[in-house]
One Martini backbone bead per residue (centre of mass of N, CA, C, O) as a GRO file, in nm:
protein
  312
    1UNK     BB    1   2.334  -9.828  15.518
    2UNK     BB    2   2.472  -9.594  15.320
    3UNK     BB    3   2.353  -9.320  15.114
    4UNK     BB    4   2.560  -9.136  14.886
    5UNK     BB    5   2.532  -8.826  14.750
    6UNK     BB    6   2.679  -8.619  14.559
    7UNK     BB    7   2.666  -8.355  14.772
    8UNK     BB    8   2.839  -8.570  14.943
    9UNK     BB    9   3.111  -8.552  14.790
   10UNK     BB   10   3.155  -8.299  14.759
   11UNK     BB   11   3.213  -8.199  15.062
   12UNK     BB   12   3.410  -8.459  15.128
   13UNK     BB   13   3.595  -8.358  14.959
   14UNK     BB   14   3.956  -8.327  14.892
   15UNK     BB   15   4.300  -8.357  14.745
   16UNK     BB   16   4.462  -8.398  14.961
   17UNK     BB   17   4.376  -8.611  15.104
   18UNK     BB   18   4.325  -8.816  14.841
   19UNK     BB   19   4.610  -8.822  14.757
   20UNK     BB   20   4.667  -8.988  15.001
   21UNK     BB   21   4.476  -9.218  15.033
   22UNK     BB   22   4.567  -9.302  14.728
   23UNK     BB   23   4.866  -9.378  14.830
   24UNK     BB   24   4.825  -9.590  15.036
   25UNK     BB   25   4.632  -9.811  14.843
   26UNK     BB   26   4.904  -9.838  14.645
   27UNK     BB   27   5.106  -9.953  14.848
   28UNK     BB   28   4.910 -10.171  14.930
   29UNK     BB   29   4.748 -10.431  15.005
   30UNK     BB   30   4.565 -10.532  14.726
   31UNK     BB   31   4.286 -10.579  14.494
   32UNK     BB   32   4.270 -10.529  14.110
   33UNK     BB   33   4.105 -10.667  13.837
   34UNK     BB   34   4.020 -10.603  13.542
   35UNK     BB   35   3.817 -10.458  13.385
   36UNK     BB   36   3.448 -10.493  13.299
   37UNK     BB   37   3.351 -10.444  12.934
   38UNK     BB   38   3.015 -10.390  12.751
   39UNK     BB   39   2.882 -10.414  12.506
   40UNK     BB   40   2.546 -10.344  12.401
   41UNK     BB   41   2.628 -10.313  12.072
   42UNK     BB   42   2.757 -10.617  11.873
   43UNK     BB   43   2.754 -10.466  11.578
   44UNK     BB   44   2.864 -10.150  11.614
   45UNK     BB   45   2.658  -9.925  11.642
   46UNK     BB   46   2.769  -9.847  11.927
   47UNK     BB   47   2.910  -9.706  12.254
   48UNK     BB   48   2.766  -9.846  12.411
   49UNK     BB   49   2.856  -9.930  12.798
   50UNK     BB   50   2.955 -10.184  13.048
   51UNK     BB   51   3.104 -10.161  13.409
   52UNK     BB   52   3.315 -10.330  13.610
   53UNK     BB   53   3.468 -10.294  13.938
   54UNK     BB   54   3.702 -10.497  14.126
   55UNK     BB   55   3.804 -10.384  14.505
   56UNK     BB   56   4.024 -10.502  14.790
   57UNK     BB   57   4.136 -10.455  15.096
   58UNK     BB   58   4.173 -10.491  15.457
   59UNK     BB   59   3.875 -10.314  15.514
   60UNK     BB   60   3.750 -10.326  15.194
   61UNK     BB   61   3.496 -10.401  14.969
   62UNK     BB   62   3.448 -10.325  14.606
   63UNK     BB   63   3.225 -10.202  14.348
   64UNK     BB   64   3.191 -10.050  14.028
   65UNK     BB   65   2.909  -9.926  13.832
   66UNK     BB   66   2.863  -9.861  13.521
   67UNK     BB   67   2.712  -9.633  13.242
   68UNK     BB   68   2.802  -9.606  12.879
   69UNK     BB   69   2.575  -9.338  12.658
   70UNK     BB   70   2.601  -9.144  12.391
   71UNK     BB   71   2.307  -9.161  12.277
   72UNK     BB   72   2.191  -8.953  12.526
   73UNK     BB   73   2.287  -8.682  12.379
   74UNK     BB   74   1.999  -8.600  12.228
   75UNK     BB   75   1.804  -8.624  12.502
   76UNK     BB   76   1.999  -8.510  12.757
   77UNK     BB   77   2.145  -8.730  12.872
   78UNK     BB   78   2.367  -8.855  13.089
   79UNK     BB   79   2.651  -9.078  12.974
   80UNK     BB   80   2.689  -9.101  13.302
   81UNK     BB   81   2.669  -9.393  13.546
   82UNK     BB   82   2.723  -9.437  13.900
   83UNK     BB   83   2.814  -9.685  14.140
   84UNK     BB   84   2.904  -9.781  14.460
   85UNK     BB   85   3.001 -10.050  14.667
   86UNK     BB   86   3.017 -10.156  15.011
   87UNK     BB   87   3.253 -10.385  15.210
   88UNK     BB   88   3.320 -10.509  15.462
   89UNK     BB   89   3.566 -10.732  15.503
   90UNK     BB   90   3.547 -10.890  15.814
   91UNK     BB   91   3.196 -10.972  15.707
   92UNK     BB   92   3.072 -10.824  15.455
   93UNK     BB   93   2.878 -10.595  15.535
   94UNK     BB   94   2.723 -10.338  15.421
   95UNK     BB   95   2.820  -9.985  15.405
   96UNK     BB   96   2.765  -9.860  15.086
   97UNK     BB   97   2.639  -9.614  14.892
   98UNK     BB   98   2.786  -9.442  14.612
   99UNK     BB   99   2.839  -9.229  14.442
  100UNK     BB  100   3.041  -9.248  14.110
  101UNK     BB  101   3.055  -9.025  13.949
  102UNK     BB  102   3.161  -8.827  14.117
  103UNK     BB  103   3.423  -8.980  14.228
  104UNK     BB  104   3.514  -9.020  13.918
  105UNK     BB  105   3.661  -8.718  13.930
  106UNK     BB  106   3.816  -8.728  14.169
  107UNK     BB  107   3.980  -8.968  14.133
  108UNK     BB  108   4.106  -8.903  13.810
  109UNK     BB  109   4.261  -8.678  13.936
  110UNK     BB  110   4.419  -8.774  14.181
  111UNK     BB  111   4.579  -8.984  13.979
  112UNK     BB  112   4.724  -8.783  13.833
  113UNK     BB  113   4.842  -8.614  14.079
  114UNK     BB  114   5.015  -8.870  14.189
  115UNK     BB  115   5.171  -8.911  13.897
  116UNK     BB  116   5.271  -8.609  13.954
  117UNK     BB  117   5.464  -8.670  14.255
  118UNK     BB  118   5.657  -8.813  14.079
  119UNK     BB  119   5.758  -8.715  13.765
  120UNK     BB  120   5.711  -8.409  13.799
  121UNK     BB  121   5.852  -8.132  13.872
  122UNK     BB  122   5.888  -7.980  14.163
  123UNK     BB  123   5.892  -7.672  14.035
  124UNK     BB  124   5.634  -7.707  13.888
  125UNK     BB  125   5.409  -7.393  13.728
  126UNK     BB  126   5.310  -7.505  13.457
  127UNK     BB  127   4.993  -7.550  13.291
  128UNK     BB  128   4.823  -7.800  13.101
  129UNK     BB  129   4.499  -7.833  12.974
  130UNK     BB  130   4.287  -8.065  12.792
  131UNK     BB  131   3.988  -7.946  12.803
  132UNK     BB  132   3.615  -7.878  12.871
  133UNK     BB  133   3.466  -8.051  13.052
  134UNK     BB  134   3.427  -8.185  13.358
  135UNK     BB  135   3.672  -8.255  13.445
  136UNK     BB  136   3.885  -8.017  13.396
  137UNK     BB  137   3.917  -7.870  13.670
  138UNK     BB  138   3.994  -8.081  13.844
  139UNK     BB  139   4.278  -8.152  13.700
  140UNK     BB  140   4.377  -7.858  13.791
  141UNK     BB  141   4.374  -7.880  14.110
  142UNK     BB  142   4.512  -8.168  14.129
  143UNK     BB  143   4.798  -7.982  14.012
  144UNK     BB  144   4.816  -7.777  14.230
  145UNK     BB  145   4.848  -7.961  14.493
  146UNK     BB  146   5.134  -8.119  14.377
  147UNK     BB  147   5.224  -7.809  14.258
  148UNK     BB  148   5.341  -7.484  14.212
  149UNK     BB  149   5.097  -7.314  14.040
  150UNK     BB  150   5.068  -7.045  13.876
  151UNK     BB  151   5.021  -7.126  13.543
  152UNK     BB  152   4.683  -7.184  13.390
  153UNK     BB  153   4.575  -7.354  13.118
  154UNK     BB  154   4.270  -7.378  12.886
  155UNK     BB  155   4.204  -7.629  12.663
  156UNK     BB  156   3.984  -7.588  12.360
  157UNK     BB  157   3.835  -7.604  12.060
  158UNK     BB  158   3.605  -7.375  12.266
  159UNK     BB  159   3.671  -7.074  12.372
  160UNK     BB  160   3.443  -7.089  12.563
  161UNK     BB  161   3.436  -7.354  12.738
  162UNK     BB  162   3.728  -7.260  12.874
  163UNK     BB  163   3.609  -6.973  13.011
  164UNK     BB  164   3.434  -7.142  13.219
  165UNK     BB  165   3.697  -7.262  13.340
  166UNK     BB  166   3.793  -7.061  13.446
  167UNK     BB  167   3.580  -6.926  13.617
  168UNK     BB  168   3.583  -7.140  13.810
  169UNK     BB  169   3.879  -7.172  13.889
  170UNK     BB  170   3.884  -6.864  14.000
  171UNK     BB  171   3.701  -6.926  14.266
  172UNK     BB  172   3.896  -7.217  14.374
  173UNK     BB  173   4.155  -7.061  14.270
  174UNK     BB  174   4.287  -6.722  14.304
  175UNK     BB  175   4.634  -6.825  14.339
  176UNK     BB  176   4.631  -6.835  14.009
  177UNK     BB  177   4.691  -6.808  13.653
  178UNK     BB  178   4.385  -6.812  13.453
  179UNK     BB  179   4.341  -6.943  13.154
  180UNK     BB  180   4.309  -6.910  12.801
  181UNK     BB  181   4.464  -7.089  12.564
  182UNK     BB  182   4.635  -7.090  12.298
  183UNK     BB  183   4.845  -7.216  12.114
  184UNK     BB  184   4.882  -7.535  12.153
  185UNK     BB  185   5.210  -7.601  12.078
  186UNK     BB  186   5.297  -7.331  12.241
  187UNK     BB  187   5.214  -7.425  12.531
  188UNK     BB  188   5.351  -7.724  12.519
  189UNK     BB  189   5.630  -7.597  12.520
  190UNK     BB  190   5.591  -7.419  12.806
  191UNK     BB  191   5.554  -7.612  12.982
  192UNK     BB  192   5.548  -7.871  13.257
  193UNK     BB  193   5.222  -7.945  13.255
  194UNK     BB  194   5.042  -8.218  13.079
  195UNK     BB  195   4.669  -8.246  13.059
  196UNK     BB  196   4.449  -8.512  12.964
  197UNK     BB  197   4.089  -8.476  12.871
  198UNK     BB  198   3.992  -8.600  12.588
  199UNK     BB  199   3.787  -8.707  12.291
  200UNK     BB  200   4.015  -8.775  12.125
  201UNK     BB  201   4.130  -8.982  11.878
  202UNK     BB  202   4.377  -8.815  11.811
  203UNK     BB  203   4.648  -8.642  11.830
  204UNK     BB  204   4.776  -8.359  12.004
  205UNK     BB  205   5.022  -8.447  12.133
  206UNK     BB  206   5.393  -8.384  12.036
  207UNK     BB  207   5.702  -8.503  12.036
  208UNK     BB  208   5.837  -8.230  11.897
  209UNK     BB  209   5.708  -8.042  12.142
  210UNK     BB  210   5.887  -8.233  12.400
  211UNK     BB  211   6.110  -8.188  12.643
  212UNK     BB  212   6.325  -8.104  12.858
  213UNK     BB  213   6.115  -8.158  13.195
  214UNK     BB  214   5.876  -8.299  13.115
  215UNK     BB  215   5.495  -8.333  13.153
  216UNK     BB  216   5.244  -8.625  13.042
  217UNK     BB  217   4.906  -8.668  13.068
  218UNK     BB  218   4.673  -8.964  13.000
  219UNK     BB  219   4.291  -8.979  13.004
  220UNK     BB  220   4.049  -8.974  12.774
  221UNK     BB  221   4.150  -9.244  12.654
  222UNK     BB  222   3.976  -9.610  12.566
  223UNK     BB  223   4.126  -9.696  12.270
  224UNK     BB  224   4.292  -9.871  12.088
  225UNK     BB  225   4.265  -9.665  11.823
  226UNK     BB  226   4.357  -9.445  12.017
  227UNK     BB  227   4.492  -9.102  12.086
  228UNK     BB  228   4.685  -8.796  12.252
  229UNK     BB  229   4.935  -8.950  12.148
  230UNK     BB  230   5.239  -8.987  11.989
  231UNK     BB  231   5.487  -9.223  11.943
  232UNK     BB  232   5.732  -8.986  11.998
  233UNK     BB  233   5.673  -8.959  12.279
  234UNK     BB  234   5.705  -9.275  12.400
  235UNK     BB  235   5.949  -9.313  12.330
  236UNK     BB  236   6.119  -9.064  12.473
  237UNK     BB  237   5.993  -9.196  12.718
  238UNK     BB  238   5.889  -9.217  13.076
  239UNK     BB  239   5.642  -9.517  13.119
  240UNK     BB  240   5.339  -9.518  13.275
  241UNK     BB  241   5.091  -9.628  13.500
  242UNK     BB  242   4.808  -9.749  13.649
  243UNK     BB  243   4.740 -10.003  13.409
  244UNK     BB  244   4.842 -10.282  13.277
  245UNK     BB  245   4.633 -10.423  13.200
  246UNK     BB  246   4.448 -10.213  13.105
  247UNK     BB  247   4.592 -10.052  12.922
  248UNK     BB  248   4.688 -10.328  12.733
  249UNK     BB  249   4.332 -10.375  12.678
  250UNK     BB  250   4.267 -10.012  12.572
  251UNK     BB  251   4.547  -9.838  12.450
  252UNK     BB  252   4.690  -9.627  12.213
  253UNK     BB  253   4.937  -9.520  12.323
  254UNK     BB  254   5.076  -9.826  12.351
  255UNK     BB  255   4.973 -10.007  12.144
  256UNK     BB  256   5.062  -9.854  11.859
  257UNK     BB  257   5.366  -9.866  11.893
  258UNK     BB  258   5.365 -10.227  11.935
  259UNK     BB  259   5.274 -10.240  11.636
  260UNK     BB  260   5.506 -10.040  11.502
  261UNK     BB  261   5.796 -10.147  11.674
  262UNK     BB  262   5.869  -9.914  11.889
  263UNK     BB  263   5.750 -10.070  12.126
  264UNK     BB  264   5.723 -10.263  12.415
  265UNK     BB  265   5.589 -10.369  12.730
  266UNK     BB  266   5.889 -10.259  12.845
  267UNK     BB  267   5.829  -9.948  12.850
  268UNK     BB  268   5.717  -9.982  13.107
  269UNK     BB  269   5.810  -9.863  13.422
  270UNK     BB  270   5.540  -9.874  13.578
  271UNK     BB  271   5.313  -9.840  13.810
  272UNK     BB  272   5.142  -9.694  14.074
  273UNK     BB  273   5.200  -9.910  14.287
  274UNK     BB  274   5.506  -9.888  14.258
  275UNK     BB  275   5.579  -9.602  14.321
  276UNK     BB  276   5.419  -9.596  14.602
  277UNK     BB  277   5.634  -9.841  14.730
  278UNK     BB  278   5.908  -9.844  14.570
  279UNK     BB  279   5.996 -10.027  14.350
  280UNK     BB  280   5.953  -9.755  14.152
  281UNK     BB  281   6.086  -9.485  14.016
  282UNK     BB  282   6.075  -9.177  13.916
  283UNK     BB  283   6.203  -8.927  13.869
  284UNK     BB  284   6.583  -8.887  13.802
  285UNK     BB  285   6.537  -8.572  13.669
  286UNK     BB  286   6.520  -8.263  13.497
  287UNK     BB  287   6.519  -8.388  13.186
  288UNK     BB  288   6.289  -8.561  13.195
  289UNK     BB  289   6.034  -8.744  12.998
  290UNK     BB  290   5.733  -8.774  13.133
  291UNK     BB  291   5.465  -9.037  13.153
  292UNK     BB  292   5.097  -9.082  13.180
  293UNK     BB  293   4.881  -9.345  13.191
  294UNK     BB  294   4.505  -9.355  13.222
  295UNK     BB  295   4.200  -9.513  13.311
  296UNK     BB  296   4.106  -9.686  13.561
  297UNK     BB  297   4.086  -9.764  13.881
  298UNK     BB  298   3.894  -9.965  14.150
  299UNK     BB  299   4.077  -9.863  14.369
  300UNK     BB  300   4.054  -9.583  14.348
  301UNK     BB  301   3.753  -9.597  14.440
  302UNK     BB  302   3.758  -9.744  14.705
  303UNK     BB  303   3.941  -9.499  14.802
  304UNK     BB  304   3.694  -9.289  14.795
  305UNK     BB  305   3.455  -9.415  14.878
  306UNK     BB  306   3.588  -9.429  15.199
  307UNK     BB  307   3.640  -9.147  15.273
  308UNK     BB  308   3.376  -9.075  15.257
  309UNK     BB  309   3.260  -9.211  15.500
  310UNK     BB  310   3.461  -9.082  15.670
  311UNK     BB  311   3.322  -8.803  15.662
  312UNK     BB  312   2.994  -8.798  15.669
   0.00000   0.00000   0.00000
């Protein structure tokens, strides 16, 4: 069985496979059951929680188990932690043990780039990224591999640590046009494509802001009573999901909406699987605002993790 670590997933991984990877594994027949997440202190006194995610295609078998500790942060110590194993389909043996962290950076940009190479515009060439954690980085190359970007801007409530994701960016794409965005009301008005990975629990992008023609993603909340963007954004969009089971189990983007009478389940125009094989259309036309929410699907780790195997 191999053990792959974290700078072997990183040396084998590049955007353009895994989004083709990843495109595969939702087109095709596969089983993803709704990930199980547990709060590790039922009074509610910390976030801190453990969470399995199980699924199977008709090559592999696999399963991912993270802990995430915000707890962690005073101590010093890295708030998520994660493993992936594999088994092979046909006889059940043990394939691979891989890094889960680093999987999971790659993995949650390129479903997110996935899901902008069905709905945002062809020609869309203006990015803009809201975050500036370690997924930021990421969130930006594998929206410029699926996108022509010329200008990608990146925000964040700290414009220190925005500056240092420009820096990073301009070593590995130096073919964009890498800035740190101004205001942020301002940036989201011009942007094409509007990519959302940060910790807000209240709304930063709003649909007053966002007209025809926009895309945009939200990655980085995953409570019921959280969301990055507000009500009226969800109403006047296009809106799709990577997991609708995981999304109606933890997300404030549309269960918020459900919940204000503002729209229904049926609001959910199909998940990336539906697009993937062609079940749902995504964009229409270049005037539509389309919206995409992820939270994260164990079949994306799946096919991320057999591909790193696959290179390595």
């Amino acid at each position: 069985m191999q053990v792959i670590e974290a700078s072997e997933v990183h040396a084998a991984l590049n955007f353009k496979d895994l989004v083709e990877a990843l495109r595969r594994a939702f087109g095709g027949p596969a089983g993803a059951p709704p990930r199980s997440v547990y709060k590790l202190e039922e009074d509610g006194s910390s976030n801190d929680a453990f969470a399995v995610l199980p699924a199977w295609s008709s090559e592999v078998i696999g399963v991912k188990a993270f802990t995430y500790l915000p707890s962690n942060v005073p101590k010093g110590l890295d708030i998520l932690n994660s493993k992936i194993l594999l088994f092979k389909r046909e006889d059940g043996t043990p394939l691979a043990l891989v890094d889960g962290t680093s999987v999971t950076y790659w993995r949650t940009a390129a479903v997110a780039a996935l899901g902008a190479d069905y709905l945002a515009r062809k020609d869309a060439s203006r990015l803009l990224v809201c975050g500036t954690g370690n997924l930021s980085p990421y969130m930006a190359q594998a929206h410029a591999t699926v996108r022509p970007i010329t200008d990608g801007a990146i925000w964040g409530r700290n414009p220190d640590k925005a500056a240092k994701v420009v820096e990073e960016l301009n070593s590995k794409r130096p073919d964009v046009n890498w800035r740190v965005a101004g205001d942020l009301e301002s940036e989201a008005r011009e942007a094409d494509v509007i990519s959302c990975a940060t910790a807000s629990h209240d709304p930063i992008i709003f649909g007053d802001w966002i007209g025809a023609g926009q895309y945009a993603d939200f990655i980085g909340n995953h409570e019921k009573d959280g969301r990055e963007c507000d009500t009226d954004l969800v109403v006047k969009s296009r809106f799709y999901v990577d997991s609708r089971a995981n999304v109606l189990n933890e997300c404030g983007e549309i269960l918020i909406p459900i919940e204000e009478g503002r729209v229904t389940e049926d609001h959910i125009v199909g998940e990336l699987a539906d697009l993937c094989s062609g079940r749902v259309k995504g964009r229409q036309s270049d005037d539509e605002i389309t919206v995409y929410k992820s939270v994260g699907s164990a079949l994306s780790d799946l096919a991320a993790a057999q591909l790193v195997t696959q290179k390595v």
